[in-house]
Coordinates of C-alpha atoms in Angstrom, one line a residue:
Chain A
X1 CA 0.0 0.0 0.0
X2 CA 1.1 3.5 -0.7
X3 CA 2.2 5.2 2.5
X4 CA 1.1 8.5 3.8
X5 CA 4.1 10.4 2.6
X6 CA 3.7 9.1 -0.9
X7 CA 0.1 10.2 -1.0
X8 CA 1.0 13.6 0.3
X9 CA 3.8 13.9 -2.3
X10 CA 1.3 13.2 -5.1
X11 CA -1.2 15.6 -3.6
X12 CA 1.5 18.3 -3.4
X13 CA 2.4 17.7 -7.1
X14 CA -1.2 18.0 -8.0
X15 CA -1.7 21.1 -5.8
X16 CA -4.4 19.4 -3.7
X17 CA -4.7 20.2 -0.1
X18 CA -6.0 17.0 1.6
X19 CA -7.4 16.5 5.1
X20 CA -6.1 13.7 7.4
X21 CA -9.1 11.6 6.6
X22 CA -8.7 12.1 2.8
X23 CA -5.1 11.0 3.0
X24 CA -6.0 7.6 4.4
X25 CA -9.0 7.2 2.0
X26 CA -6.6 7.9 -1.0
X27 CA -4.0 5.6 0.4
X28 CA -6.5 2.8 0.0
X29 CA -8.2 3.9 -3.2
X30 CA -5.0 4.8 -5.1
X31 CA -3.4 1.5 -4.1
X32 CA -6.5 -0.4 -5.1
X33 CA -6.5 1.1 -8.6
X34 CA -2.7 1.0 -9.1
X35 CA -2.6 -2.6 -8.1
X36 CA -5.2 -3.5 -10.7
X37 CA -3.5 -1.5 -13.4
X38 CA -0.2 -3.4 -13.0
X39 CA -1.7 -6.1 -15.2
X40 CA -0.6 -4.0 -18.1
X41 CA 3.0 -4.9 -17.4
X42 CA 2.2 -8.5 -18.6
X43 CA 1.0 -7.3 -22.0
X44 CA 3.6 -7.7 -24.7
X45 CA 3.6 -4.4 -26.7
X46 CA 5.4 -3.0 -29.7
X47 CA 8.0 -0.3 -28.7
X48 CA 6.4 2.6 -30.5
X49 CA 3.6 4.2 -28.5
X50 CA 2.1 5.8 -31.6
X51 CA -1.6 6.2 -31.1
X52 CA -3.6 7.7 -33.9
X53 CA -6.6 9.3 -32.3
X54 CA -7.1 12.4 -34.3
X55 CA -8.8 11.9 -37.7
X56 CA -6.3 12.4 -40.5
X57 CA -8.4 15.1 -42.2
X58 CA -8.8 17.2 -39.0
X59 CA -5.5 18.9 -39.1
X60 CA -4.2 21.3 -41.8
X61 CA -3.1 24.8 -42.5
X62 CA -5.5 27.7 -42.5
X63 CA -5.2 31.5 -43.0
X64 CA -3.7 33.2 -40.0
X65 CA -6.4 35.7 -39.5
X66 CA -7.0 38.0 -36.5
X67 CA -10.4 37.8 -34.8
X68 CA -11.3 40.3 -32.1
X69 CA -12.5 38.8 -28.9
X70 CA -15.2 41.0 -27.4
X71 CA -16.1 39.0 -24.3
X72 CA -13.5 40.6 -21.9
X73 CA -16.2 41.8 -19.5
X74 CA -18.0 38.5 -19.5
X75 CA -14.7 36.8 -18.6
X76 CA -13.9 39.2 -15.9
X77 CA -17.4 38.8 -14.4
X78 CA -16.4 35.2 -13.6
X79 CA -13.3 36.3 -11.6
X80 CA -13.3 35.4 -7.9
X81 CA -11.7 38.8 -7.2
X82 CA -10.9 41.6 -9.6
X83 CA -9.8 45.2 -9.7
X84 CA -10.6 47.1 -12.9
X85 CA -9.5 44.9 -15.7
X86 CA -7.2 42.8 -13.5
X87 CA -7.5 39.6 -11.5
X88 CA -6.7 40.3 -7.9
X89 CA -4.3 37.8 -6.2
X90 CA -2.4 37.4 -3.0
X91 CA 1.3 38.3 -3.0
X92 CA 3.5 36.0 -5.0
X93 CA 6.7 36.9 -3.2
X94 CA 6.4 36.8 0.6
X95 CA 8.3 39.3 2.7
X96 CA 11.0 37.9 5.0
Chain B
X1 CA -51.9 13.4 -27.1
X2 CA -49.9 15.0 -24.3
X3 CA -47.1 17.1 -25.9
X4 CA -44.4 15.6 -23.7
X5 CA -45.2 12.1 -25.0
X6 CA -44.0 13.0 -28.4
X7 CA -40.7 12.0 -30.1
X8 CA -38.8 14.5 -32.2
X9 CA -40.2 12.8 -35.3
X10 CA -43.8 13.3 -34.2
X11 CA -43.2 16.8 -32.9
X12 CA -41.8 17.7 -36.4
X13 CA -44.9 16.1 -37.9
X14 CA -47.2 18.1 -35.5
X15 CA -45.5 21.4 -36.5
X16 CA -46.0 20.6 -40.1
X17 CA -49.7 20.0 -39.5
X18 CA -49.8 23.2 -37.3
X19 CA -51.1 21.2 -34.3
X20 CA -49.0 23.3 -31.9
X21 CA -46.5 26.1 -31.8
X22 CA -42.9 26.0 -30.4
X23 CA -44.0 28.2 -27.4
X24 CA -46.7 25.7 -26.5
X25 CA -44.3 22.9 -26.7
X26 CA -41.8 24.8 -24.6
X27 CA -44.4 25.6 -22.0
X28 CA -45.5 21.9 -21.8
X29 CA -42.0 20.7 -21.1
X30 CA -41.3 23.4 -18.6
X31 CA -44.4 22.5 -16.7
X32 CA -43.4 18.8 -16.8
X33 CA -39.9 19.7 -15.4
X34 CA -41.5 21.7 -12.6
X35 CA -43.8 18.8 -11.7
X36 CA -41.3 16.0 -11.9
X37 CA -37.7 17.3 -11.5
X38 CA -38.0 17.4 -7.7
X39 CA -38.0 13.6 -7.7
X40 CA -35.3 13.1 -10.2
X41 CA -32.8 16.0 -9.8
X42 CA -32.1 15.8 -13.5
X43 CA -32.2 19.5 -14.3
X44 CA -29.8 21.9 -12.5
X45 CA -31.1 25.0 -14.2
X46 CA -34.0 26.2 -16.3
X47 CA -34.6 29.8 -17.4
X48 CA -38.2 29.9 -18.3
X49 CA -38.3 33.5 -19.6
X50 CA -35.3 33.0 -21.9
X51 CA -36.6 29.6 -23.2
X52 CA -40.1 30.9 -23.8
X53 CA -38.6 33.9 -25.6
X54 CA -36.5 31.7 -27.9
X55 CA -39.6 29.5 -28.6
X56 CA -41.7 32.5 -29.4
X57 CA -39.2 33.7 -31.9
X58 CA -39.7 30.3 -33.6
X59 CA -43.5 30.7 -33.5
X60 CA -43.0 33.5 -36.0
X61 CA -41.1 31.2 -38.3
X62 CA -43.7 28.4 -38.6
X63 CA -43.7 28.8 -42.4
X64 CA -39.9 28.0 -42.5
X65 CA -40.3 24.8 -40.3
X66 CA -39.6 22.6 -43.4
X67 CA -36.2 24.0 -43.9
X68 CA -35.1 23.6 -40.3
X69 CA -34.3 19.9 -39.3
X70 CA -34.9 20.5 -35.6
X71 CA -37.6 23.2 -35.8
X72 CA -39.1 23.9 -32.3
X73 CA -37.3 20.9 -30.6
X74 CA -36.4 21.6 -27.0
X75 CA -33.0 20.1 -26.1
X76 CA -31.6 19.5 -22.6
X77 CA -27.9 20.2 -22.3
X78 CA -25.5 18.4 -20.0
X79 CA -24.0 20.9 -17.6
X80 CA -20.5 20.6 -19.0
X81 CA -21.5 22.5 -22.2
X82 CA -21.3 26.3 -22.4
X83 CA -24.5 28.1 -23.4
X84 CA -24.1 31.8 -23.4
X85 CA -25.7 33.4 -20.3
X86 CA -26.4 30.1 -18.6
X87 CA -24.6 28.7 -15.6
X88 CA -22.1 25.9 -16.3
X89 CA -21.0 23.9 -13.3
X90 CA -19.9 20.6 -14.8
X91 CA -21.4 19.1 -11.6
X92 CA -18.6 20.7 -9.6
X93 CA -18.6 23.1 -6.7
X94 CA -15.5 24.6 -8.4
X95 CA -17.7 26.1 -11.1
X96 CA -20.7 27.1 -9.0
X97 CA -22.1 30.3 -10.4
X98 CA -19.9 30.3 -13.5
X99 CA -21.6 32.1 -16.3
X100 CA -20.8 30.9 -19.8
X101 CA -19.3 33.7 -21.9
X102 CA -20.1 32.0 -25.2
X103 CA -22.0 29.0 -26.6
X104 CA -20.5 25.5 -27.5
X105 CA -20.4 24.9 -31.3
X106 CA -22.5 21.8 -30.9
X107 CA -25.3 23.7 -29.2
X108 CA -25.0 26.6 -31.6
X109 CA -25.5 24.2 -34.5
X110 CA -28.6 22.8 -32.9
X111 CA -30.0 26.3 -32.4
X112 CA -29.2 27.1 -36.0
X113 CA -31.2 24.0 -36.9
X114 CA -34.3 25.3 -35.1
X115 CA -33.8 23.8 -31.7
X116 CA -33.8 25.7 -28.4
X117 CA -32.3 25.0 -25.0
X118 CA -34.8 23.9 -22.3
X119 CA -32.3 23.5 -19.4
X120 CA -29.0 22.4 -18.1
X121 CA -28.7 18.8 -16.9
X122 CA -27.0 17.3 -13.8
X123 CA -23.9 15.0 -14.3
X124 CA -21.0 13.5 -12.4
X125 CA -18.4 16.1 -11.5
X126 CA -16.4 16.9 -14.6
X127 CA -18.1 13.9 -16.3
X128 CA -16.2 11.4 -14.1
X129 CA -18.4 8.6 -12.8
X130 CA -20.8 5.9 -13.8
X131 CA -23.8 6.5 -11.5
X132 CA -24.2 10.3 -11.3
X133 CA -23.5 10.0 -7.6
X134 CA -20.4 12.2 -7.9
X135 CA -22.3 15.4 -8.6
X136 CA -21.8 18.2 -6.1
X137 CA -25.5 19.0 -6.6
X138 CA -26.8 15.6 -5.5
X139 CA -27.4 12.4 -7.3
X140 CA -29.9 12.0 -10.2
X141 CA -32.5 9.2 -9.7
X142 CA -33.5 6.7 -12.3
X143 CA -37.1 7.3 -13.5
X144 CA -37.7 3.5 -13.7
X145 CA -36.9 3.1 -10.0
X146 CA -36.1 6.2 -7.8
X147 CA -33.9 4.1 -5.5
X148 CA -31.6 3.3 -8.4
X149 CA -29.0 5.3 -10.3
X150 CA -29.5 6.5 -13.9
X151 CA -25.9 5.7 -14.8
X152 CA -23.3 8.3 -15.5
X153 CA -21.7 10.5 -16.1
X154 CA -24.6 11.9 -18.3
X155 CA -27.2 10.7 -15.8
X156 CA -29.3 13.9 -15.9
X157 CA -29.4 13.8 -19.7
X158 CA -30.6 10.2 -19.8
X159 CA -33.1 10.5 -16.9
X160 CA -34.6 13.6 -18.4
X161 CA -35.3 12.0 -21.8
X162 CA -36.6 8.8 -20.2
X163 CA -39.0 10.8 -18.0
X164 CA -40.1 12.9 -20.9
X165 CA -38.8 16.1 -19.5
X166 CA -37.3 16.8 -22.9
X167 CA -37.4 14.9 -26.2
X168 CA -33.6 15.0 -26.7
X169 CA -30.5 15.9 -24.8
X170 CA -26.8 16.3 -25.2
X171 CA -24.1 14.4 -23.3
X172 CA -20.4 13.7 -23.4
X173 CA -18.9 10.2 -23.6
X174 CA -15.3 9.6 -22.5
X175 CA -15.5 6.0 -21.5
X176 CA -19.3 5.2 -21.7
X177 CA -20.9 8.3 -20.2
X178 CA -23.6 8.5 -22.9
X179 CA -24.2 4.8 -23.7
X180 CA -24.2 3.4 -20.2
X181 CA -26.8 5.9 -18.8
X182 CA -28.9 5.4 -22.0
X183 CA -28.9 1.7 -21.3
X184 CA -29.8 2.1 -17.6
X185 CA -32.6 4.5 -18.4
X186 CA -34.1 2.6 -21.4
X187 CA -33.4 5.2 -24.1
X188 CA -31.0 5.6 -27.1
X189 CA -27.6 7.2 -26.7
X190 CA -24.9 7.7 -29.4
X191 CA -21.2 8.1 -28.9
X192 CA -20.0 9.2 -32.4
X193 CA -16.6 8.5 -33.8
X194 CA -13.8 10.6 -32.2
X195 CA -13.6 13.8 -34.2
X196 CA -17.2 13.7 -35.6
X197 CA -18.6 16.5 -33.3
X198 CA -16.9 19.7 -32.2
X199 CA -16.0 19.9 -28.6
X200 CA -15.4 23.7 -28.6
X201 CA -17.2 25.1 -25.5
X202 CA -17.3 21.7 -23.7
X203 CA -15.5 21.3 -20.4
X204 CA -12.6 19.0 -21.0
X205 CA -12.0 15.8 -19.1
X206 CA -9.7 13.5 -21.2
X207 CA -9.1 15.1 -24.6
X208 CA -8.0 12.1 -26.6
X209 CA -11.2 10.3 -25.6
X210 CA -14.0 12.9 -25.0
X211 CA -16.8 13.1 -27.6
X212 CA -20.1 14.9 -27.7
X213 CA -23.3 12.9 -28.5
X214 CA -27.1 12.9 -28.3
X215 CA -29.8 11.1 -26.3
X216 CA -33.3 10.4 -27.7
X217 CA -36.2 8.1 -27.3
X218 CA -35.6 6.5 -30.7
X219 CA -32.6 5.8 -33.0
X220 CA -34.2 8.2 -35.6
X221 CA -34.5 11.0 -33.0
X222 CA -30.9 10.7 -31.7
X223 CA -29.6 10.4 -35.3
X224 CA -31.4 13.6 -36.3
X225 CA -29.7 15.5 -33.5
X226 CA -26.4 14.0 -34.4
X227 CA -26.6 14.9 -38.1
X228 CA -27.4 18.5 -37.1
X229 CA -24.4 19.0 -34.9
X230 CA -21.7 16.9 -36.5
X231 CA -19.1 18.3 -38.8
X232 CA -16.1 20.5 -39.0
X233 CA -15.4 23.4 -36.6
X234 CA -12.3 25.6 -37.0
X235 CA -12.4 26.1 -33.3
X236 CA -11.6 22.3 -32.6
X237 CA -8.5 21.0 -34.2
X238 CA -9.5 17.4 -33.6
X239 CA -12.7 17.8 -35.6
X240 CA -12.9 16.0 -38.9
X241 CA -13.5 17.9 -42.1
X242 CA -15.3 15.0 -43.8
X243 CA -18.8 15.8 -44.8
X244 CA -21.8 14.7 -42.8
X245 CA -24.3 12.5 -44.7
X246 CA -28.0 12.5 -43.6
X247 CA -28.2 9.5 -41.4
X248 CA -32.0 9.6 -41.1
X249 CA -32.6 9.6 -44.8
X250 CA -30.8 6.3 -45.5
X251 CA -31.8 4.2 -42.4
X252 CA -35.3 3.3 -43.6
X253 CA -34.3 1.6 -46.8
X254 CA -31.3 -0.2 -45.2
X255 CA -31.5 -4.0 -45.2
X256 CA -30.0 -6.2 -42.6
X257 CA -29.7 -9.0 -45.1
X258 CA -26.1 -10.1 -45.4
X259 CA -24.9 -7.6 -42.8
X260 CA -22.1 -9.2 -40.8
X261 CA -22.3 -8.6 -37.0
X262 CA -19.2 -9.5 -35.0
X263 CA -19.6 -11.0 -31.5
X264 CA -16.7 -11.5 -29.1
X265 CA -17.9 -14.4 -27.0
X266 CA -15.0 -14.4 -24.6
X267 CA -16.0 -10.9 -23.7
X268 CA -19.4 -12.0 -22.2
X269 CA -18.1 -13.7 -19.1
X270 CA -19.4 -12.2 -15.9
X271 CA -22.4 -10.6 -17.5
X272 CA -25.7 -10.7 -15.6
X273 CA -27.7 -13.7 -17.0
X274 CA -30.8 -11.6 -17.8
X275 CA -28.7 -9.1 -19.7
X276 CA -27.0 -11.9 -21.5
X277 CA -30.4 -13.5 -22.4
X278 CA -31.7 -10.2 -23.8
X279 CA -28.5 -9.8 -25.8
X280 CA -28.8 -13.3 -27.4
X281 CA -32.4 -12.6 -28.2
X282 CA -31.4 -9.3 -30.0
X283 CA -28.8 -11.2 -32.0
X284 CA -31.4 -13.8 -33.0
X285 CA -33.9 -11.1 -34.1
X286 CA -31.3 -9.6 -36.5
X287 CA -30.2 -13.1 -37.7
X288 CA -33.8 -13.8 -38.7
X289 CA -33.7 -10.7 -40.9
X290 CA -30.7 -12.1 -42.8
X291 CA -27.8 -10.7 -40.6
X292 CA -24.8 -13.0 -40.3
X293 CA -23.3 -13.5 -36.9
X294 CA -19.6 -13.8 -36.9
X295 CA -17.4 -14.9 -33.9
X296 CA -14.6 -12.4 -33.5
X297 CA -11.8 -11.9 -31.0
X298 CA -10.8 -8.6 -29.3
X299 CA -7.9 -10.1 -27.4
X300 CA -6.8 -6.8 -25.8
X301 CA -10.2 -5.5 -24.9
X302 CA -9.9 -7.0 -21.5
X303 CA -7.1 -4.5 -20.7
X304 CA -9.4 -1.5 -21.5
X305 CA -10.1 -0.7 -17.9
X306 CA -6.5 -0.5 -16.9
X307 CA -5.6 1.3 -20.1
X308 CA -8.4 3.8 -19.6
X309 CA -7.6 4.4 -16.0
X310 CA -4.1 5.5 -16.9
X311 CA -4.8 7.5 -20.0
X312 CA -7.9 9.4 -18.8
X313 CA -6.6 10.4 -15.4
X314 CA -3.3 11.5 -17.0
X315 CA -5.1 13.8 -19.4
X316 CA -7.5 14.9 -16.6
X317 CA -4.6 15.8 -14.3
X318 CA -3.4 18.2 -17.0
X319 CA -6.8 19.5 -18.2
X320 CA -8.0 20.2 -14.6
X321 CA -4.9 22.1 -13.7
X322 CA -6.8 25.2 -14.9
X323 CA -9.1 25.1 -11.8
X324 CA -6.6 27.1 -9.7
X325 CA -8.8 29.8 -8.3
X326 CA -7.2 32.6 -10.3
X327 CA -9.3 33.5 -13.3
X328 CA -12.7 31.9 -12.5
X329 CA -14.3 29.4 -10.3
X330 CA -14.0 28.6 -6.6
X331 CA -11.3 30.4 -4.5
X332 CA -10.5 29.5 -0.9
X333 CA -11.2 32.3 1.5
X334 CA -8.1 32.1 3.6
X335 CA -4.9 32.1 1.6
X336 CA -1.7 33.9 2.4
X337 CA 0.2 33.1 -0.8
X338 CA -0.2 31.7 -4.3
X339 CA 0.8 28.2 -3.3
X340 CA -2.0 28.1 -0.7
X341 CA -4.4 29.7 -3.1
X342 CA -3.9 26.8 -5.6
X343 CA -3.9 23.9 -3.1
X344 CA -6.6 25.1 -0.8
X345 CA -9.0 26.2 -3.6
X346 CA -8.5 22.9 -5.4
X347 CA -8.6 20.9 -2.1
X348 CA -11.9 22.5 -1.0
X349 CA -13.5 22.9 -4.4
X350 CA -12.9 19.6 -6.1
X351 CA -14.8 16.4 -5.1
X352 CA -13.7 13.0 -4.0
X353 CA -13.6 11.0 -7.3
X354 CA -12.1 13.8 -9.3
X355 CA -9.3 14.2 -6.8
X356 CA -8.6 10.5 -7.0
X357 CA -8.3 10.7 -10.8
X358 CA -6.2 13.8 -10.7
X359 CA -3.8 12.1 -8.3
X360 CA -3.8 8.9 -10.4
X361 CA -2.8 10.9 -13.4
X362 CA -0.2 13.0 -11.5
X363 CA 1.4 9.7 -10.3
X364 CA 1.3 8.1 -13.8
X365 CA 3.0 11.1 -15.4
X366 CA 5.5 11.7 -12.6
X367 CA 9.2 11.3 -13.1
X368 CA 10.3 7.6 -13.0
X369 CA 6.8 6.3 -13.6
X370 CA 5.9 7.7 -17.0
X371 CA 7.3 4.8 -19.1
X372 CA 5.8 2.1 -16.9
X373 CA 2.4 3.7 -16.8
X374 CA 1.4 6.3 -19.3
X375 CA 3.7 5.1 -22.2
X376 CA 2.7 1.5 -21.6
X377 CA -1.0 2.4 -21.6
X378 CA -0.6 4.1 -24.9
X379 CA 1.1 1.0 -26.4
X380 CA -1.8 -1.2 -25.2
X381 CA -4.2 1.3 -26.5
X382 CA -2.7 0.9 -30.0
X383 CA -3.2 -2.9 -29.7
X384 CA -6.9 -2.3 -28.8
X385 CA -7.2 -0.1 -31.8
X386 CA -5.7 -2.8 -34.0
X387 CA -8.1 -5.4 -32.5
X388 CA -11.0 -3.2 -33.8
X389 CA -9.4 -2.6 -37.1
X390 CA -9.0 -6.3 -37.7
X391 CA -12.5 -7.1 -36.6
X392 CA -14.0 -4.4 -38.8
X393 CA -12.1 -5.7 -41.8
X394 CA -14.7 -8.5 -41.9
X395 CA -17.9 -7.2 -40.3
X396 CA -20.0 -4.0 -40.5
X397 CA -20.6 -3.8 -36.8
X398 CA -19.8 -5.4 -33.5
X399 CA -22.4 -6.2 -30.9
X400 CA -22.3 -6.5 -27.1
X401 CA -24.4 -5.6 -24.1
X402 CA -24.0 -1.9 -23.2
X403 CA -23.5 -2.6 -19.5
X404 CA -23.0 -5.9 -17.7
X405 CA -25.9 -5.1 -15.3
X406 CA -29.1 -3.1 -15.2
X407 CA -29.4 0.0 -13.0
X408 CA -28.0 -0.6 -9.5
X409 CA -29.0 1.0 -6.2
X410 CA -27.8 4.3 -5.0
X411 CA -24.8 3.8 -2.7
X412 CA -24.3 0.2 -3.9
X413 CA -20.9 0.8 -5.6
X414 CA -19.6 4.0 -4.0
X415 CA -17.2 2.3 -1.5
X416 CA -14.9 0.8 -4.0
X417 CA -13.7 2.7 -7.1
X418 CA -13.0 -0.5 -9.1
X419 CA -16.4 -2.0 -8.6
X420 CA -17.9 1.2 -10.1
X421 CA -15.4 1.3 -13.0
X422 CA -16.4 -2.2 -14.0
X423 CA -19.8 -1.1 -15.1
X424 CA -18.1 0.4 -18.2
X425 CA -16.2 -2.6 -19.4
X426 CA -18.1 -2.8 -22.7
X427 CA -18.0 0.9 -23.4
X428 CA -14.4 1.8 -22.6
X429 CA -12.7 0.1 -25.6
X430 CA -14.9 2.0 -28.0
X431 CA -13.4 5.3 -26.8
X432 CA -9.9 3.9 -26.7
X433 CA -10.3 2.8 -30.3
X434 CA -12.0 6.1 -31.4
X435 CA -14.8 4.3 -33.2
X436 CA -18.6 4.9 -32.9
X437 CA -21.0 3.3 -30.5
X438 CA -24.7 3.3 -29.8
X439 CA -26.9 1.9 -27.1
X440 CA -30.4 0.8 -28.0
X441 CA -32.9 -0.6 -25.4
X442 CA -33.3 -4.3 -25.9
X443 CA -35.6 -5.4 -23.1
X444 CA -36.5 -5.3 -19.4
X445 CA -35.2 -7.6 -16.7
X446 CA -37.4 -9.4 -14.1
X447 CA -37.3 -6.2 -11.9
X448 CA -38.7 -4.2 -14.8
X449 CA -35.4 -2.4 -15.4
X450 CA -34.2 -1.6 -19.0
X451 CA -31.4 -3.5 -20.7
X452 CA -29.3 -2.0 -23.5
X453 CA -27.7 -3.4 -26.6
X454 CA -24.5 -1.8 -27.7
X455 CA -23.6 -1.7 -31.4
X456 CA -20.2 -0.5 -32.5
X457 CA -19.2 0.7 -35.9
X458 CA -16.1 1.6 -37.9
X459 CA -14.8 5.1 -37.4
X460 CA -16.9 7.6 -39.4
X461 CA -19.2 4.9 -40.6
X462 CA -22.1 6.3 -38.7
X463 CA -24.5 5.8 -41.7
X464 CA -24.1 2.0 -41.4
X465 CA -24.0 1.8 -37.6
X466 CA -27.1 4.0 -37.2
X467 CA -29.0 2.1 -40.0
X468 CA -28.3 -1.2 -38.3
X469 CA -29.5 0.2 -35.0
X470 CA -32.6 1.6 -36.6
X471 CA -33.5 -1.7 -38.2
X472 CA -32.9 -3.6 -35.0
X473 CA -35.1 -1.1 -33.2
X474 CA -37.9 -1.8 -35.7
X475 CA -37.6 -5.5 -35.2
X476 CA -37.7 -5.1 -31.4
X477 CA -40.9 -3.1 -31.6
X478 CA -42.1 -0.3 -29.3
X479 CA -40.3 0.2 -26.0
X480 CA -42.1 1.2 -22.9
X481 CA -41.5 4.4 -20.9
X482 CA -41.1 4.4 -17.1
X483 CA -44.4 4.6 -15.3
X484 CA -45.6 6.1 -12.0
X485 CA -43.7 9.3 -12.0
X486 CA -46.7 11.6 -12.1

């Protein structure tokens, strides 16, 4: 089973603050799923991982044209905190 | 006839005969939602005034009804599609109160075809789940039995159509999220080929697997919605430029005679006996009409669950990094610095299953594990794709049950993630292979719960797939609707 520290490390990488209780739940659930998934190591696979999932005719070149986006206000309206045309955030660099 | 008992096909017919106007149809469905939604929790939002206004605009266009393929059809939209002015939560607390600044291409195309939005539908948080119990806004209940789940993640979309709260709805399908709930609610659901429908304006979960698709009471209805929204979109670089034929025009004259249907027998182990029985009966029905059954092998399909639960979480851990509390969505109240702002906002705002998948993906992509997990999963995915390519070289479609069981009880599978994941074993490989799939009701079990037949078709061969499904539906005969809701 994944230990507490391992779960906390993954959570930190994923920027997820977890409660004590959550850590023990995810120890169990992550381990359960990861144990199951190890079956893939038994499958013989070709070396190249090439997966073609995008239809061949989807991509292509197009004219590089400028379109004006006029929804600035609508986007700012969804901001958790704003000041004028800016998103308001806590300090990035903390004072010593 | 009660307006809400109509199909799209009969509504269009009624408009032609001037039996009713779009505003009357809108009012009838809104009244039905008011009456029944409290029991189902299928709709998260309706906007009566806006909906009636849109319908009234159509009233004035009755003379143009002929030229609009979805004239006056109310459509319910899963809450992970943006519709300008409407809230879009994706079933998450993170997006509570988020107002869509623009409309998804798929919805816009339906509106251009004469349809209008009747409401936004509940779903598992960020479309992750198989029972609709992962919604931050409470579970949806199955109209056939209110103690049971409607399936997921598009549970609101399937329950609403089954309960006649709208004649059609939109959902998204990443691993079965349209077909499995369609099966559990006794309606039709289509997962088109990857790249058939634009995903612009749809909340992303796992981008190499996500696809938009319709729900309807019949194959004709769902196909009509699909043909109206399929096609190229410059705003989605994964969307095919190939033309969209009219599916509904060709399905009537299609003959099952000589059609080869592939069945992978080894795949059917562990399926509920009643589901299996209904499946065999469906095959026999088509065989009687001249279809040829062919035993096929999909040797790597059994690895679909493991493959999916590496690829989808990996993509989701990246896609959901955008919910950081900065530009929109939930922000934790007490944060002293940026790091706390990210982790606390995400920790408090995101639900249990979504956190699990984000962490699974983060782990699979992390240094030292990437080759063993993510890379390996992509290699196996290629083998699954090849299995389908080989099978389709010699048959027009592949048949399986849609889900190994009928609708299960609320809370029955919430303790163990794997038990829940297993309800998608037949639908997952279709997304991994990028091909098309449809679920059509095939019967009822002894508890009176619907069973679904899944038909899978070659990538971009929706015309054949939907025609086979339509002909099967005709052989099966009329399918009942849930009783006792009113």
